[in-house]
Amino acid sequence: MSCQEVVELLSAYLDGELDPTTLERVEAHLAGCDGCTMVLEEFRETIRLSGGLTVEQVDETQRRTLLEAFRDWRAGS
């Protein structure tokens, strides 16, 4: 699984919405990729800092904006 695929699945990962096979693949990738683990932690921190909102309380547009920002960060933009 590529970093891009993992980043795109982080919201579903945090929501507990991944099927068992995909969950296993994401977790295996995270176990070996410091960059994606850092993106995941940044995503969690952003959620924490956003006033205690749960992932479910962030609307889809906001999620996409966050994911795009993380993708840009990951790409070095």
mmCIF file with all atom_site columns, C-alpha atoms in Angstrom, residues 3-60:
data_model
loop_
_atom_site.group_PDB
_atom_site.id
_atom_site.type_symbol
_atom_site.label_atom_id
_atom_site.label_alt_id
_atom_site.label_comp_id
_atom_site.label_asym_id
_atom_site.label_entity_id
_atom_site.label_seq_id
_atom_site.pdbx_PDB_ins_code
_atom_site.Cartn_x
_atom_site.Cartn_y
_atom_site.Cartn_z
_atom_site.occupancy
_atom_site.B_iso_or_equiv
_atom_site.pdbx_formal_charge
_atom_site.auth_seq_id
_atom_site.auth_comp_id
_atom_site.auth_asym_id
_atom_site.auth_atom_id
_atom_site.pdbx_PDB_model_num
ATOM 1  C CA . CYS A 1 3  ? 1.654   6.459  1.249  1.00 0.00 ? 3  CYS A CA 1
ATOM 2  C CA . GLN A 1 4  ? -0.954  8.223  -0.892 1.00 0.00 ? 4  GLN A CA 1
ATOM 3  C CA . GLU A 1 5  ? -3.412  5.357  -0.417 1.00 0.00 ? 5  GLU A CA 1
ATOM 4  C CA . VAL A 1 6  ? -2.851  5.367  3.340  1.00 0.00 ? 6  VAL A CA 1
ATOM 5  C CA . VAL A 1 7  ? -3.296  9.135  3.654  1.00 0.00 ? 7  VAL A CA 1
ATOM 6  C CA . GLU A 1 8  ? -6.547  8.920  1.700  1.00 0.00 ? 8  GLU A CA 1
ATOM 7  C CA . LEU A 1 9  ? -7.797  6.235  4.112  1.00 0.00 ? 9  LEU A CA 1
ATOM 8  C CA . LEU A 1 10 ? -6.856  7.973  7.370  1.00 0.00 ? 10 LEU A CA 1
ATOM 9  C CA . SER A 1 11 ? -10.289 9.461  7.975  1.00 0.00 ? 11 SER A CA 1
ATOM 10 C CA . ALA A 1 12 ? -11.958 6.079  7.531  1.00 0.00 ? 12 ALA A CA 1
ATOM 11 C CA . TYR A 1 13 ? -9.204  4.530  9.664  1.00 0.00 ? 13 TYR A CA 1
ATOM 12 C CA . LEU A 1 14 ? -9.893  6.931  12.521 1.00 0.00 ? 14 LEU A CA 1
ATOM 13 C CA . ASP A 1 15 ? -13.641 6.413  12.108 1.00 0.00 ? 15 ASP A CA 1
ATOM 14 C CA . GLY A 1 16 ? -13.223 2.637  12.360 1.00 0.00 ? 16 GLY A CA 1
ATOM 15 C CA . GLU A 1 17 ? -14.798 2.223  8.927  1.00 0.00 ? 17 GLU A CA 1
ATOM 16 C CA . LEU A 1 18 ? -12.171 0.069  7.205  1.00 0.00 ? 18 LEU A CA 1
ATOM 17 C CA . ASP A 1 19 ? -12.846 -3.545 6.376  1.00 0.00 ? 19 ASP A CA 1
ATOM 18 C CA . PRO A 1 20 ? -10.537 -5.997 8.193  1.00 0.00 ? 20 PRO A CA 1
ATOM 19 C CA . THR A 1 21 ? -8.251  -6.568 5.193  1.00 0.00 ? 21 THR A CA 1
ATOM 20 C CA . THR A 1 22 ? -7.771  -2.860 4.484  1.00 0.00 ? 22 THR A CA 1
ATOM 21 C CA . LEU A 1 23 ? -7.318  -2.144 8.198  1.00 0.00 ? 23 LEU A CA 1
ATOM 22 C CA . GLU A 1 24 ? -4.557  -4.742 8.358  1.00 0.00 ? 24 GLU A CA 1
ATOM 23 C CA . ARG A 1 25 ? -2.825  -3.259 5.300  1.00 0.00 ? 25 ARG A CA 1
ATOM 24 C CA . VAL A 1 26 ? -3.044  0.305  6.649  1.00 0.00 ? 26 VAL A CA 1
ATOM 25 C CA . GLU A 1 27 ? -1.701  -0.737 10.049 1.00 0.00 ? 27 GLU A CA 1
ATOM 26 C CA . ALA A 1 28 ? 1.129   -2.708 8.441  1.00 0.00 ? 28 ALA A CA 1
ATOM 27 C CA . HIS A 1 29 ? 2.068   0.349  6.382  1.00 0.00 ? 29 HIS A CA 1
ATOM 28 C CA . LEU A 1 30 ? 1.894   2.643  9.416  1.00 0.00 ? 30 LEU A CA 1
ATOM 29 C CA . ALA A 1 31 ? 4.122   0.259  11.376 1.00 0.00 ? 31 ALA A CA 1
ATOM 30 C CA . GLY A 1 32 ? 6.869   0.710  8.788  1.00 0.00 ? 32 GLY A CA 1
ATOM 31 C CA . CYS A 1 33 ? 6.385   4.296  7.625  1.00 0.00 ? 33 CYS A CA 1
ATOM 32 C CA . ASP A 1 34 ? 7.393   7.133  9.911  1.00 0.00 ? 34 ASP A CA 1
ATOM 33 C CA . GLY A 1 35 ? 6.055   9.730  7.467  1.00 0.00 ? 35 GLY A CA 1
ATOM 34 C CA . CYS A 1 36 ? 2.531   8.328  7.377  1.00 0.00 ? 36 CYS A CA 1
ATOM 35 C CA . THR A 1 37 ? 2.579   7.788  11.126 1.00 0.00 ? 37 THR A CA 1
ATOM 36 C CA . MET A 1 38 ? 3.475   11.457 11.515 1.00 0.00 ? 38 MET A CA 1
ATOM 37 C CA . VAL A 1 39 ? 0.612   12.465 9.199  1.00 0.00 ? 39 VAL A CA 1
ATOM 38 C CA . LEU A 1 40 ? -1.759  10.328 11.282 1.00 0.00 ? 40 LEU A CA 1
ATOM 39 C CA . GLU A 1 41 ? -0.572  11.976 14.498 1.00 0.00 ? 41 GLU A CA 1
ATOM 40 C CA . GLU A 1 42 ? -0.914  15.433 12.915 1.00 0.00 ? 42 GLU A CA 1
ATOM 41 C CA . PHE A 1 43 ? -4.446  14.533 11.854 1.00 0.00 ? 43 PHE A CA 1
ATOM 42 C CA . ARG A 1 44 ? -5.274  13.405 15.404 1.00 0.00 ? 44 ARG A CA 1
ATOM 43 C CA . GLU A 1 45 ? -3.737  16.583 16.830 1.00 0.00 ? 45 GLU A CA 1
ATOM 44 C CA . THR A 1 46 ? -5.713  18.739 14.406 1.00 0.00 ? 46 THR A CA 1
ATOM 45 C CA . ILE A 1 47 ? -8.893  17.015 15.532 1.00 0.00 ? 47 ILE A CA 1
ATOM 46 C CA . ARG A 1 48 ? -7.939  17.495 19.177 1.00 0.00 ? 48 ARG A CA 1
ATOM 47 C CA . LEU A 1 49 ? -7.160  21.175 18.673 1.00 0.00 ? 49 LEU A CA 1
ATOM 48 C CA . SER A 1 50 ? -10.366 21.825 16.780 1.00 0.00 ? 50 SER A CA 1
ATOM 49 C CA . GLY A 1 51 ? -12.264 22.252 20.008 1.00 0.00 ? 51 GLY A CA 1
ATOM 50 C CA . GLY A 1 52 ? -12.751 18.622 20.874 1.00 0.00 ? 52 GLY A CA 1
ATOM 51 C CA . LEU A 1 53 ? -14.685 17.826 17.739 1.00 0.00 ? 53 LEU A CA 1
ATOM 52 C CA . THR A 1 54 ? -14.914 14.159 16.941 1.00 0.00 ? 54 THR A CA 1
ATOM 53 C CA . VAL A 1 55 ? -14.057 12.915 13.481 1.00 0.00 ? 55 VAL A CA 1
ATOM 54 C CA . GLU A 1 56 ? -17.791 12.443 12.914 1.00 0.00 ? 56 GLU A CA 1
ATOM 55 C CA . GLN A 1 57 ? -18.421 16.140 13.633 1.00 0.00 ? 57 GLN A CA 1
ATOM 56 C CA . VAL A 1 58 ? -16.072 17.331 10.893 1.00 0.00 ? 58 VAL A CA 1
ATOM 57 C CA . ASP A 1 59 ? -18.043 17.617 7.679  1.00 0.00 ? 59 ASP A CA 1
ATOM 58 C CA . GLU A 1 60 ? -16.864 15.984 4.475  1.00 0.00 ? 60 GLU A CA 1
#
